[in-house]
Short mmCIF file of C-alpha atoms in Angstrom, two decimals:
data_model
loop_
_atom_site.label_atom_id
_atom_site.label_comp_id
_atom_site.label_asym_id
_atom_site.label_seq_id
_atom_site.Cartn_x
_atom_site.Cartn_y
_atom_site.Cartn_z
CA MET A 18 107.84 -74.11 -3.47
CA THR A 19 110.58 -71.36 -3.41
CA SER A 20 110.37 -67.82 -2.58
CA THR A 21 110.69 -66.78 -6.18
CA ASP A 22 107.95 -69.13 -7.21
CA GLU A 23 105.85 -67.26 -4.76
CA VAL A 24 106.69 -63.96 -6.15
CA ARG A 25 105.75 -65.31 -9.62
CA ARG A 26 102.42 -66.65 -8.44
CA ALA A 27 101.32 -63.51 -6.49
CA GLY A 28 102.94 -60.75 -8.37
CA PRO A 29 104.00 -57.44 -7.20
CA THR A 30 102.39 -54.74 -5.15
CA GLU A 31 102.82 -50.94 -5.62
CA PRO A 32 106.37 -50.09 -5.03
CA VAL A 33 107.40 -47.03 -2.98
CA TRP A 34 108.04 -43.94 -4.95
CA TRP A 35 111.60 -43.30 -3.78
CA GLY A 36 112.99 -46.84 -4.58
CA TRP A 37 112.10 -50.35 -5.59
CA GLY A 38 109.34 -52.61 -4.41
CA PRO A 39 106.61 -52.26 -1.78
CA ALA A 40 107.58 -50.97 1.58
CA SER A 41 106.72 -54.28 3.20
CA GLU A 42 109.90 -55.82 1.33
CA HIS A 43 112.39 -53.20 2.58
CA GLU A 44 114.59 -54.28 5.42
CA PRO A 45 117.48 -52.73 7.11
CA LEU A 46 120.97 -53.76 6.00
CA PRO A 47 122.05 -56.79 7.97
CA ASP A 48 124.63 -56.30 10.64
CA GLU A 49 127.20 -58.56 8.96
CA ALA A 50 126.99 -56.19 5.85
CA ARG A 51 127.37 -53.08 8.07
CA GLY A 52 130.56 -54.90 9.63
CA LEU A 53 131.93 -55.43 6.13
CA LEU A 54 131.35 -51.72 4.85
CA ALA A 55 133.41 -50.59 8.22
CA ARG A 56 136.05 -52.91 7.33
CA LEU A 57 136.38 -51.52 3.75
CA GLY A 58 136.31 -47.93 4.93
CA ILE A 59 133.05 -46.95 3.50
CA PRO A 60 131.50 -44.48 6.11
CA VAL A 61 127.81 -44.74 7.16
CA ARG A 62 125.73 -41.56 6.84
CA PRO A 63 121.88 -42.23 7.48
CA THR A 64 120.00 -40.57 4.85
CA ALA A 65 116.31 -40.88 4.61
CA PRO A 66 114.02 -39.71 1.69
CA VAL A 67 112.16 -36.69 2.01
CA PRO A 68 108.28 -36.99 2.71
CA LEU A 69 106.44 -37.09 -0.42
CA ALA A 70 104.65 -33.65 0.59
CA GLN A 71 108.00 -32.13 0.18
CA VAL A 72 109.08 -33.40 -3.04
CA ARG A 73 109.53 -30.21 -5.48
CA LEU A 74 107.55 -30.53 -8.65
CA PRO A 75 107.87 -27.99 -11.79
CA PRO A 76 104.55 -26.13 -12.82
CA ALA A 77 102.35 -28.15 -15.22
CA ARG A 78 102.58 -26.82 -18.55
CA LEU A 79 99.76 -28.92 -20.52
CA PRO A 80 97.31 -26.49 -21.62
CA ALA A 81 93.68 -27.08 -20.43
CA ALA A 82 92.63 -27.63 -23.91
CA ALA A 83 95.10 -30.28 -24.54
CA ARG A 84 94.20 -32.12 -21.28
CA ASP A 85 90.47 -32.08 -22.36
CA ALA A 86 91.44 -33.41 -25.77
CA LEU A 87 93.38 -36.40 -24.13
CA ALA A 88 90.46 -36.91 -21.79
CA ALA A 89 88.14 -37.25 -24.83
CA ILE A 90 90.76 -39.97 -26.34
CA VAL A 91 91.41 -42.11 -23.27
CA GLY A 92 88.38 -40.88 -20.82
CA SER A 93 88.83 -38.40 -17.93
CA GLY A 94 89.58 -41.03 -15.43
CA HIS A 95 92.66 -41.96 -17.20
CA VAL A 96 94.45 -38.50 -17.30
CA HIS A 97 96.18 -37.83 -14.13
CA THR A 98 97.76 -34.51 -13.08
CA HIS A 99 98.04 -34.97 -9.37
CA ASP A 100 101.31 -34.72 -7.84
CA GLU A 101 101.94 -38.52 -6.87
CA ALA A 102 101.11 -39.63 -10.22
CA ARG A 103 103.60 -37.09 -11.62
CA ILE A 104 106.24 -38.14 -9.15
CA ARG A 105 105.85 -41.68 -9.89
CA HIS A 106 106.36 -41.28 -13.57
CA CYS A 107 109.36 -39.20 -13.03
CA ARG A 108 112.56 -40.71 -14.09
CA GLY A 109 113.55 -44.23 -13.77
CA ARG A 110 115.17 -46.53 -11.17
CA SER A 111 119.20 -45.63 -11.43
CA THR A 112 120.85 -44.79 -8.33
CA THR A 113 121.14 -41.22 -9.59
CA ASP A 114 117.53 -41.09 -10.40
CA LEU A 115 116.69 -42.33 -7.00
CA LEU A 116 119.32 -39.86 -5.26
CA ARG A 117 117.52 -36.94 -6.95
CA LEU A 118 113.83 -38.37 -5.96
CA ARG A 119 115.03 -39.13 -2.27
CA ALA A 120 116.42 -35.49 -2.27
CA GLY A 121 112.84 -33.95 -3.39
CA ASP A 122 113.80 -33.37 -6.73
CA ALA A 123 111.18 -34.13 -9.21
CA SER A 124 112.05 -31.51 -11.98
CA ALA A 125 111.85 -34.03 -14.74
CA ALA A 126 108.21 -34.88 -13.81
CA PRO A 127 105.74 -35.13 -16.77
CA ASP A 128 102.85 -32.70 -16.86
CA ALA A 129 100.42 -35.40 -16.74
CA VAL A 130 99.93 -39.20 -16.95
CA VAL A 131 97.84 -40.67 -19.90
CA LEU A 132 96.64 -44.32 -19.81
CA PRO A 133 95.28 -45.46 -23.07
CA ALA A 134 93.21 -48.62 -23.27
CA ASP A 135 94.34 -50.12 -26.62
CA HIS A 136 96.26 -49.67 -29.76
CA ASP A 137 93.77 -47.14 -31.31
CA GLU A 138 93.87 -44.95 -28.28
CA VAL A 139 97.66 -44.88 -28.34
CA LEU A 140 97.44 -43.85 -31.92
CA ALA A 141 95.10 -41.20 -31.20
CA VAL A 142 97.08 -39.70 -28.48
CA LEU A 143 100.22 -39.78 -30.64
CA ARG A 144 98.43 -37.87 -33.53
CA LEU A 145 97.30 -35.21 -30.98
CA ALA A 146 100.67 -34.82 -29.52
CA SER A 147 102.34 -34.46 -32.97
CA ARG A 148 99.67 -31.69 -33.86
CA GLU A 149 99.98 -30.04 -30.71
CA ARG A 150 103.82 -30.41 -30.14
CA ILE A 151 103.47 -32.22 -26.89
CA ALA A 152 106.39 -34.55 -26.08
CA VAL A 153 105.47 -38.27 -25.22
CA VAL A 154 107.44 -40.58 -23.06
CA PRO A 155 106.34 -44.17 -23.24
CA PHE A 156 106.11 -45.64 -19.76
CA GLY A 157 106.12 -49.38 -18.91
CA GLY A 158 107.55 -50.32 -15.78
CA GLY A 159 109.38 -47.32 -14.96
CA THR A 160 112.58 -49.49 -14.49
CA SER A 161 115.00 -47.84 -16.84
CA VAL A 162 118.68 -47.38 -15.24
CA VAL A 163 119.96 -45.37 -18.18
CA GLY A 164 117.87 -42.04 -17.99
CA GLY A 165 115.49 -43.45 -20.72
CA LEU A 166 112.55 -41.75 -19.00
CA GLU A 167 113.95 -38.23 -19.01
CA PRO A 168 113.28 -36.49 -22.38
CA ALA A 169 115.54 -33.51 -23.49
CA ARG A 170 112.92 -31.05 -24.73
CA PRO A 171 112.66 -27.19 -24.44
CA ALA A 172 111.56 -26.11 -21.05
CA GLU A 173 108.26 -24.56 -22.31
CA GLN A 174 107.19 -27.88 -24.12
CA PRO A 175 104.56 -29.91 -22.25
CA VAL A 176 105.33 -33.50 -21.76
CA VAL A 177 103.06 -36.47 -20.98
CA ALA A 178 104.04 -40.04 -19.66
CA LEU A 179 102.19 -42.46 -21.84
CA ASP A 180 101.61 -45.30 -19.26
CA LEU A 181 100.70 -48.60 -20.83
CA ALA A 182 99.26 -50.37 -17.84
CA ARG A 183 95.94 -50.96 -19.16
CA LEU A 184 97.35 -52.73 -22.30
CA ASP A 185 97.77 -55.91 -20.11
CA VAL A 186 95.88 -58.81 -21.75
CA LEU A 187 96.82 -61.92 -23.28
CA GLY A 188 95.59 -62.25 -26.90
CA ARG A 189 95.62 -65.26 -29.14
CA VAL A 190 97.85 -68.23 -28.00
CA ASP A 191 98.65 -70.37 -31.09
CA ARG A 192 99.95 -73.54 -29.47
CA GLU A 193 100.51 -75.02 -32.85
CA SER A 194 103.02 -72.45 -33.83
CA GLY A 195 104.26 -71.86 -30.29
CA THR A 196 103.67 -68.34 -30.32
CA ALA A 197 101.37 -65.82 -27.94
CA GLU A 198 100.17 -62.28 -28.43
CA LEU A 199 101.12 -60.12 -25.48
CA GLY A 200 100.01 -56.90 -24.64
CA ALA A 201 102.81 -54.22 -24.21
CA GLY A 202 101.57 -53.36 -20.67
CA LEU A 203 101.93 -56.73 -19.05
CA ARG A 204 104.20 -56.85 -16.25
CA GLY A 205 106.54 -59.96 -16.00
CA PRO A 206 104.50 -61.76 -13.27
CA ARG A 207 101.20 -61.12 -14.81
CA ALA A 208 102.35 -62.42 -18.30
CA ALA A 209 103.88 -65.52 -16.63
CA ALA A 210 100.64 -66.26 -14.58
CA LEU A 211 98.47 -65.88 -17.82
CA LEU A 212 100.78 -68.11 -20.13
CA ALA A 213 100.78 -70.52 -17.18
CA GLU A 214 97.26 -71.10 -17.26
CA HIS A 215 98.06 -72.67 -20.87
CA GLY A 216 101.08 -74.51 -19.76
CA LEU A 217 103.24 -72.24 -21.37
CA THR A 218 106.16 -69.84 -20.40
CA LEU A 219 108.28 -67.07 -22.08
CA GLY A 220 111.13 -68.06 -19.92
CA HIS A 221 112.46 -64.59 -19.81
CA ILE A 222 112.98 -63.21 -16.16
CA PRO A 223 115.41 -60.20 -15.81
CA GLN A 224 116.00 -58.67 -12.46
CA SER A 225 113.68 -55.99 -13.33
CA TRP A 226 110.87 -58.73 -13.97
CA GLU A 227 108.57 -57.93 -10.99
CA TYR A 228 107.81 -54.48 -12.51
CA ALA A 229 109.10 -54.39 -16.04
CA THR A 230 106.65 -54.82 -18.93
CA ILE A 231 106.46 -56.90 -22.22
CA GLY A 232 106.70 -53.63 -24.23
CA GLY A 233 109.74 -52.43 -22.15
CA PHE A 234 111.52 -55.98 -22.68
CA ALA A 235 111.19 -55.40 -26.41
CA ALA A 236 112.01 -51.52 -26.60
CA THR A 237 115.31 -52.19 -24.45
CA ARG A 238 116.33 -55.62 -26.10
CA SER A 239 116.18 -56.99 -22.42
CA SER A 240 118.22 -60.29 -21.49
CA GLY A 241 116.92 -62.48 -18.53
CA GLN A 242 118.68 -64.75 -16.35
CA ALA A 243 117.65 -68.03 -18.36
CA SER A 244 119.13 -66.41 -21.63
CA GLY A 245 121.26 -69.44 -22.22
CA GLY A 246 118.15 -71.69 -22.66
CA TYR A 247 115.47 -69.54 -23.83
CA GLY A 248 117.53 -66.68 -25.48
CA ARG A 249 117.36 -62.88 -24.94
CA PHE A 250 113.81 -61.19 -25.19
CA ASP A 251 114.53 -59.82 -28.81
CA ASP A 252 115.21 -63.67 -29.79
CA LEU A 253 111.69 -64.30 -28.66
CA VAL A 254 109.86 -61.62 -30.67
CA VAL A 255 108.46 -62.85 -33.89
CA GLY A 256 105.92 -60.10 -34.37
CA LEU A 257 105.12 -56.30 -33.29
CA ARG A 258 102.28 -53.98 -33.42
CA VAL A 259 103.59 -50.49 -33.32
CA ALA A 260 101.80 -47.05 -33.13
CA THR A 261 103.55 -44.08 -34.34
CA PRO A 262 102.69 -40.54 -35.10
CA VAL A 263 102.25 -41.17 -38.83
CA GLY A 264 100.17 -44.58 -38.38
CA SER A 265 100.24 -48.10 -37.53
CA TRP A 266 102.74 -50.51 -38.23
CA GLU A 267 102.49 -54.36 -38.35
CA LEU A 268 105.91 -56.32 -38.49
CA GLY A 269 106.50 -60.26 -38.46
CA ARG A 270 104.54 -62.48 -40.83
CA ALA A 271 106.55 -65.71 -40.83
CA PRO A 272 109.27 -67.41 -38.73
CA ALA A 273 111.70 -66.09 -41.26
CA SER A 274 111.77 -63.89 -44.35
CA ALA A 275 114.12 -62.70 -47.05
CA ALA A 276 111.81 -59.71 -47.90
CA GLY A 277 114.47 -57.10 -47.43
CA PRO A 278 116.14 -55.88 -44.05
CA ASP A 279 114.16 -57.47 -40.92
CA LEU A 280 112.37 -54.01 -39.84
CA ARG A 281 111.39 -55.70 -36.32
CA GLU A 282 115.02 -54.70 -35.50
CA LEU A 283 114.40 -51.14 -35.89
CA MET A 284 111.68 -51.28 -33.06
CA LEU A 285 113.64 -53.75 -30.85
CA GLY A 286 115.92 -51.45 -28.70
CA SER A 287 114.24 -48.33 -30.14
CA GLU A 288 113.40 -47.09 -26.57
CA GLY A 289 109.93 -45.52 -27.57
CA ALA A 290 111.99 -42.96 -29.68
CA PHE A 291 110.45 -44.18 -33.09
CA GLY A 292 107.14 -45.56 -31.90
CA VAL A 293 105.08 -47.09 -29.22
CA ILE A 294 104.91 -50.92 -28.97
CA THR A 295 101.36 -52.02 -27.98
CA GLN A 296 101.57 -55.77 -28.71
CA VAL A 297 104.35 -58.26 -28.98
CA VAL A 298 103.99 -61.88 -30.51
CA ALA A 299 106.39 -63.88 -28.88
CA ARG A 300 107.50 -67.50 -29.02
CA VAL A 301 106.53 -69.46 -26.13
CA ARG A 302 107.44 -72.90 -24.84
CA PRO A 303 105.80 -75.50 -22.28
CA LEU A 304 106.64 -74.80 -18.53
CA PRO A 305 109.79 -76.92 -17.69
CA ALA A 306 108.85 -80.18 -16.01
CA ARG A 307 112.15 -79.82 -14.00
CA GLN A 308 114.21 -76.90 -12.69
CA ILE A 309 117.59 -77.21 -10.71
CA PHE A 310 120.24 -74.85 -9.63
CA GLU A 311 123.82 -75.90 -8.62
CA GLY A 312 126.66 -73.88 -6.92
CA TRP A 313 130.37 -74.35 -7.90
CA SER A 314 133.60 -72.99 -6.96
CA VAL A 315 136.23 -72.57 -9.43
CA PRO A 316 139.93 -71.34 -8.70
CA ASP A 317 139.77 -67.81 -10.04
CA PHE A 318 137.67 -65.62 -12.36
CA ALA A 319 140.07 -66.29 -15.31
CA THR A 320 139.72 -70.02 -14.87
CA GLY A 321 136.06 -69.54 -14.60
CA THR A 322 135.83 -67.64 -17.74
CA ARG A 323 137.89 -70.20 -19.71
CA LEU A 324 135.49 -72.82 -18.54
CA LEU A 325 132.51 -70.98 -19.61
CA ARG A 326 134.08 -70.36 -23.02
CA THR A 327 134.69 -74.24 -23.38
CA LEU A 328 130.93 -74.71 -22.50
CA ALA A 329 129.76 -72.20 -24.91
CA ALA A 330 132.01 -73.59 -27.67
CA ALA A 331 130.75 -77.18 -27.16
CA ASP A 332 127.04 -75.92 -27.23
CA LEU A 333 126.68 -76.88 -23.46
CA ARG A 334 125.24 -73.67 -22.05
CA PRO A 335 123.42 -74.12 -19.04
CA THR A 336 119.96 -72.35 -18.80
CA VAL A 337 121.21 -70.11 -16.15
CA CYS A 338 124.88 -69.33 -15.74
CA ARG A 339 126.61 -66.75 -13.35
CA LEU A 340 130.30 -66.38 -12.62
CA SER A 341 131.03 -63.95 -9.76
CA ASP A 342 134.67 -62.56 -9.54
CA GLU A 343 136.79 -62.79 -6.50
CA THR A 344 135.36 -59.31 -5.15
CA GLU A 345 131.93 -60.29 -5.77
CA THR A 346 132.30 -63.59 -4.17
CA LEU A 347 134.07 -62.08 -0.97
CA GLY A 348 131.44 -59.49 -0.64
CA GLY A 349 128.45 -62.19 -0.65
CA LEU A 350 126.60 -60.97 -3.78
CA ALA A 351 127.12 -64.22 -5.31
CA ARG A 352 124.78 -65.68 -2.59
CA PRO A 353 122.60 -62.88 -1.55
CA PRO A 354 120.24 -62.90 1.43
CA HIS A 355 116.50 -63.42 1.05
CA PRO A 356 113.52 -63.24 3.31
CA GLY A 357 113.20 -66.58 5.57
CA GLY A 358 116.70 -67.75 4.33
CA PRO A 359 120.39 -67.82 5.45
CA ALA A 360 122.09 -64.52 5.25
CA ALA A 361 124.84 -64.06 2.64
CA GLU A 362 128.11 -65.50 3.40
CA THR A 363 130.77 -62.92 4.40
CA LYS A 364 134.49 -63.23 5.00
CA THR A 365 135.73 -62.09 8.32
CA ALA A 366 138.36 -59.49 6.67
CA PRO A 367 138.10 -57.66 3.45
CA ASP A 368 141.46 -58.67 2.30
CA ALA A 369 141.13 -62.26 3.09
CA ALA A 370 141.66 -64.50 0.06
CA PRO A 371 138.27 -65.71 -1.24
CA ASP A 372 137.88 -69.62 -1.48
CA GLY A 373 137.67 -69.24 -5.33
CA CYS A 374 134.91 -67.58 -7.29
CA HIS A 375 131.33 -68.40 -6.97
CA LEU A 376 129.56 -70.17 -9.99
CA VAL A 377 125.74 -70.77 -10.50
CA THR A 378 124.30 -73.04 -13.14
CA GLY A 379 120.82 -73.72 -13.57
CA TYR A 380 118.66 -76.03 -16.12
CA GLU A 381 115.28 -75.94 -17.13
CA GLY A 382 113.26 -78.35 -19.43
CA ALA A 383 112.10 -81.91 -19.60
CA GLU A 384 113.31 -84.29 -16.83
CA SER A 385 115.68 -86.13 -19.10
CA THR A 386 117.07 -83.07 -20.90
CA VAL A 387 117.75 -81.40 -17.56
CA GLU A 388 119.62 -84.23 -16.03
CA ARG A 389 121.72 -85.15 -19.32
CA ARG A 390 122.69 -81.43 -19.51
CA ALA A 391 123.55 -80.85 -16.06
CA ALA A 392 125.82 -84.19 -15.99
CA GLU A 393 127.48 -82.99 -19.24
CA VAL A 394 128.28 -79.52 -17.85
CA ALA A 395 129.45 -80.99 -14.42
CA GLY A 396 131.89 -83.30 -16.42
CA VAL A 397 133.53 -80.31 -17.96
CA LEU A 398 133.67 -78.07 -14.72
CA LEU A 399 135.20 -80.93 -12.82
CA ALA A 400 137.65 -81.66 -15.36
CA GLY A 401 138.60 -77.85 -15.40
CA GLY A 402 139.11 -77.67 -11.55
CA ALA A 403 135.84 -76.66 -10.37
CA ARG A 404 134.48 -78.15 -7.23
CA ARG A 405 130.73 -78.64 -6.26
CA LEU A 406 129.57 -76.52 -3.55
CA ASP A 407 126.78 -77.64 -0.70
CA ALA A 408 123.34 -78.36 -2.17
CA ALA A 409 121.87 -75.35 -0.92
CA ALA A 410 124.06 -72.72 -2.90
CA GLY A 411 122.35 -72.87 -6.32
CA PRO A 412 118.76 -72.56 -4.73
CA ASP A 413 120.03 -69.89 -2.28
CA TRP A 414 121.05 -67.61 -5.27
CA GLU A 415 117.88 -68.22 -7.19
CA ARG A 416 115.54 -67.47 -3.80
CA GLY A 417 117.57 -64.28 -3.66
CA ARG A 418 117.55 -63.37 -7.12
CA PHE A 419 115.28 -60.41 -6.85
CA ARG A 420 116.88 -58.88 -3.58
CA ALA A 421 119.73 -56.73 -5.10
CA PRO A 422 117.43 -53.67 -5.75
CA TYR A 423 116.22 -53.83 -2.06
CA LEU A 424 119.77 -54.21 -1.03
CA ARG A 425 120.71 -50.97 -3.06
CA ASP A 426 117.85 -49.22 -1.10
CA ALA A 427 118.99 -50.15 2.12
CA LEU A 428 122.64 -48.87 1.17
CA LEU A 429 121.05 -45.52 0.22
CA ASP A 430 119.38 -45.35 3.58
CA LEU A 431 122.83 -45.43 5.08
CA GLY A 432 123.99 -42.80 2.52
CA ILE A 433 125.99 -45.24 0.78
CA PHE A 434 126.36 -45.34 -3.20
CA ALA A 435 125.52 -48.49 -5.01
CA GLU A 436 125.24 -48.74 -9.01
CA THR A 437 125.89 -51.07 -11.74
CA LEU A 438 126.79 -51.11 -15.37
CA GLU A 439 127.07 -53.87 -18.03
CA THR A 440 128.83 -54.50 -21.18
CA ALA A 441 129.79 -57.59 -23.53
CA GLY A 442 132.64 -58.44 -25.60
CA PHE A 443 134.18 -61.38 -27.69
CA TRP A 444 135.93 -64.02 -25.73
CA ALA A 445 139.32 -62.93 -27.10
CA THR A 446 138.80 -59.20 -25.81
CA LEU A 447 136.87 -60.22 -22.54
CA PRO A 448 139.83 -60.47 -20.22
CA ALA A 449 141.11 -56.71 -21.29
CA LEU A 450 137.53 -55.45 -21.29
CA TYR A 451 137.23 -56.78 -17.75
CA VAL A 452 140.40 -55.21 -16.35
CA GLY A 453 140.03 -51.88 -18.30
CA VAL A 454 136.29 -51.33 -16.97
CA ARG A 455 137.17 -52.45 -13.42
CA ASP A 456 140.31 -50.13 -13.15
CA ALA A 457 138.62 -47.32 -14.84
CA LEU A 458 135.77 -47.37 -12.16
CA ALA A 459 138.16 -47.92 -9.17
CA GLY A 460 140.46 -45.26 -10.39
CA SER A 461 137.95 -42.53 -10.96
CA LEU A 462 135.96 -43.01 -7.95
CA GLY A 463 139.11 -43.82 -5.71
CA ALA A 464 140.60 -40.44 -7.26
CA VAL A 465 138.09 -38.49 -5.07
CA GLY A 466 138.38 -40.51 -1.93
CA LEU A 467 135.28 -42.73 -2.39
CA SER A 468 136.87 -45.86 -1.30
CA PRO A 469 135.20 -47.85 -4.18
CA VAL A 470 134.52 -51.69 -4.09
CA VAL A 471 134.13 -52.80 -7.79
CA MET A 472 132.45 -56.30 -8.23
CA CYS A 473 131.68 -58.07 -11.47
CA HIS A 474 130.06 -61.32 -12.80
CA ILE A 475 129.41 -63.00 -16.13
CA SER A 476 125.75 -63.77 -16.50
CA HIS A 477 125.13 -64.39 -20.33
CA LEU A 478 127.07 -66.63 -22.39
CA TYR A 479 127.40 -66.78 -26.27
CA GLU A 480 129.35 -68.98 -28.56
CA THR A 481 131.65 -66.06 -29.35
CA GLY A 482 131.64 -64.13 -26.15
CA ALA A 483 129.82 -63.14 -22.94
CA SER A 484 128.75 -60.48 -20.87
CA LEU A 485 130.18 -58.51 -17.89
CA TYR A 486 128.07 -56.87 -15.09
CA PHE A 487 129.81 -54.64 -12.82
CA THR A 488 128.54 -53.44 -9.51
CA VAL A 489 130.05 -50.50 -7.55
CA VAL A 490 129.75 -49.92 -3.87
CA CYS A 491 131.42 -46.81 -2.49
CA ALA A 492 130.87 -43.62 -0.19
CA GLN A 493 128.63 -41.14 -1.49
CA GLY A 494 130.86 -38.13 -0.95
CA GLU A 495 129.72 -34.39 -1.47
CA ASP A 496 128.62 -34.92 -5.09
CA PRO A 497 127.77 -38.50 -5.58
CA ILE A 498 125.80 -37.72 -8.97
CA GLY A 499 128.93 -36.01 -10.52
CA SER A 500 131.35 -38.50 -9.23
CA TRP A 501 129.36 -41.50 -10.79
CA ARG A 502 129.10 -39.59 -14.09
CA ALA A 503 132.93 -38.86 -14.10
CA ALA A 504 133.34 -42.76 -13.30
CA LYS A 505 130.86 -44.13 -15.93
CA ALA A 506 132.43 -41.81 -18.49
CA ALA A 507 135.91 -43.38 -17.65
CA ALA A 508 134.13 -46.70 -18.02
CA GLY A 509 132.60 -45.97 -20.95
CA ASP A 510 135.71 -44.77 -22.68
CA ALA A 511 137.27 -48.10 -21.53
CA ILE A 512 134.60 -50.07 -22.98
CA VAL A 513 135.14 -48.53 -26.46
CA ALA A 514 138.93 -48.81 -26.08
CA ALA A 515 138.77 -52.63 -25.30
CA GLY A 516 136.23 -53.13 -28.04
CA GLY A 517 133.19 -54.13 -25.94
CA THR A 518 129.56 -52.89 -26.47
CA ILE A 519 128.41 -49.76 -24.51
CA THR A 520 125.47 -51.69 -23.22
CA HIS A 521 124.46 -55.45 -23.28
CA HIS A 522 120.91 -55.18 -22.13
CA HIS A 523 120.27 -51.98 -20.29
CA ALA A 524 119.77 -49.96 -23.54
CA VAL A 525 121.06 -46.57 -24.43
CA GLY A 526 118.69 -43.86 -22.88
CA THR A 527 120.71 -40.73 -22.38
CA GLU A 528 123.62 -42.25 -20.28
CA HIS A 529 125.11 -44.24 -22.97
CA ARG A 530 124.28 -41.97 -25.92
CA PRO A 531 127.64 -40.20 -25.89
CA TRP A 532 129.21 -43.42 -27.05
CA LEU A 533 126.61 -44.62 -29.71
CA GLY A 534 128.57 -43.21 -32.50
CA ALA A 535 131.85 -45.04 -31.38
CA GLU A 536 129.85 -48.32 -31.37
CA ILE A 537 127.54 -47.98 -34.61
CA GLY A 538 129.54 -45.07 -36.52
CA ASP A 539 128.29 -41.77 -37.67
CA LEU A 540 126.72 -43.21 -40.66
CA GLY A 541 124.65 -45.36 -38.39
CA VAL A 542 123.62 -42.68 -36.10
CA ASP A 543 122.33 -40.73 -39.52
CA VAL A 544 120.27 -43.85 -40.43
CA LEU A 545 118.58 -43.70 -36.86
CA HIS A 546 118.01 -40.04 -37.33
CA ALA A 547 116.52 -40.77 -40.80
CA VAL A 548 114.31 -43.41 -39.27
CA LYS A 549 113.11 -40.73 -36.41
CA ARG A 550 112.27 -38.25 -39.15
CA THR A 551 110.04 -40.62 -41.16
CA LEU A 552 108.25 -42.23 -38.08
CA ASP A 553 108.20 -39.15 -35.89
CA PRO A 554 108.50 -36.13 -38.09
CA ALA A 555 107.53 -33.56 -35.23
CA GLY A 556 109.94 -35.23 -32.84
CA ILE A 557 107.60 -35.70 -30.10
CA LEU A 558 108.49 -39.23 -28.88
CA ASN A 559 110.93 -39.58 -26.07
CA PRO A 560 113.16 -36.59 -27.41
CA GLY A 561 116.74 -37.01 -26.59
CA ILE A 562 116.50 -40.72 -25.75
CA LEU A 563 118.75 -43.09 -27.92
CA ILE A 564 119.65 -40.24 -30.38
CA GLY A 565 119.97 -36.56 -29.80
#
């Protein structure tokens, strides 16, 4: 049984308020990683989070009458105004979010946290909030990394976090149709455990899986590590139940329809700006009889990219596929450390030539299907110059799959900045997109002397293109938040110039909103505003998120 299997079985525990995951999972940065940072010229400056009692909160602006009215809807025990509840629902889990929290800045905290029990209570809360002009931030797992939980509203306007944790039930399982009704508040591990009791799986495992929720997966168009076999989460959604300030909305009646545009698409990726998803009807599949992971080395990133394009064109996408570039392979993130397992491999010098680029492939399904697909993919890879790594390479990656956020926290403890961004493009534009974003990040952060290391991998394949996921590690400097904003702006401009998407699976939030018009056109933005005015005429739902 692998460590990931154990995580899936047990589920997560309460995370620390200043980072990712429970305190028991946090470990100091390994010595070999510290040595690599020193050779890269990235200075260490130990920086601990302030004590919880020293976190600065704004005064609560929710009137007592409004609080009493909310309590009448959800019960007095499900309206929280104490400091820790407000802090835990303040912002998401981007590095800039955590830097502010660790420094004691909770200025974006909601005035109250409200936990409804069902769809009708969500609907009643939204009607009250609309009438009283209270901003509402739908809250699932709190894992947004694009500013999706920090609404823009007047300073005097009250705001509540609508925590959907109590909407965590599995409804009807239709084995004949292969669908299941999932409460929006179900976290990844609990949803997996409940479906496993029926011998079923969603097959959706993003890196945020431990804490992110079903509703959040839908609202952000999430994509998991096994997208090559199961599809993105929006591919899995066949129906939605949505609460809006003007009423309930039921979407999805059949596996396909020609009854006008598919209005489910208005809610998928809407980030809580149009309504609150309370239930998802999703496609489910039998639990796989076999699961294997393999490690490969390809000569370079360009060769690896061409091989992945060949696989995609031949309809031979592995269930899981991740190709690290030379820098990510060299840094060891292609094979991350995990508890109870070997440390990440690290070269002895930062300028040493890596032994190619690391590629992980994984397969899930029936025994015969897995064996056949693995053999077919291996044939293409071997013919293209790839070579197999040792048998532990693939399983090592899978076991360490959820360690990256903890590694980020360990780096922050040392005063080192680490952050990610993602995009996607067509195969013809992917090389220029890769170079453009990499150079924009390195150039912006390097210009202010932060010694950046920019890494990248491909992790989602399509017949027509693929995703690019960048990781940046650098010194924090005197203004890490300002430096990252400038670097991300440069990267956003580079993405648009190269014809990529401003976000492949992190969503828009506030951080990607400046480039939304460049992607969907001003007319497209006007359409979204029209939807907002129809479903949320008072503008109380996640104001400033997705659209201004």
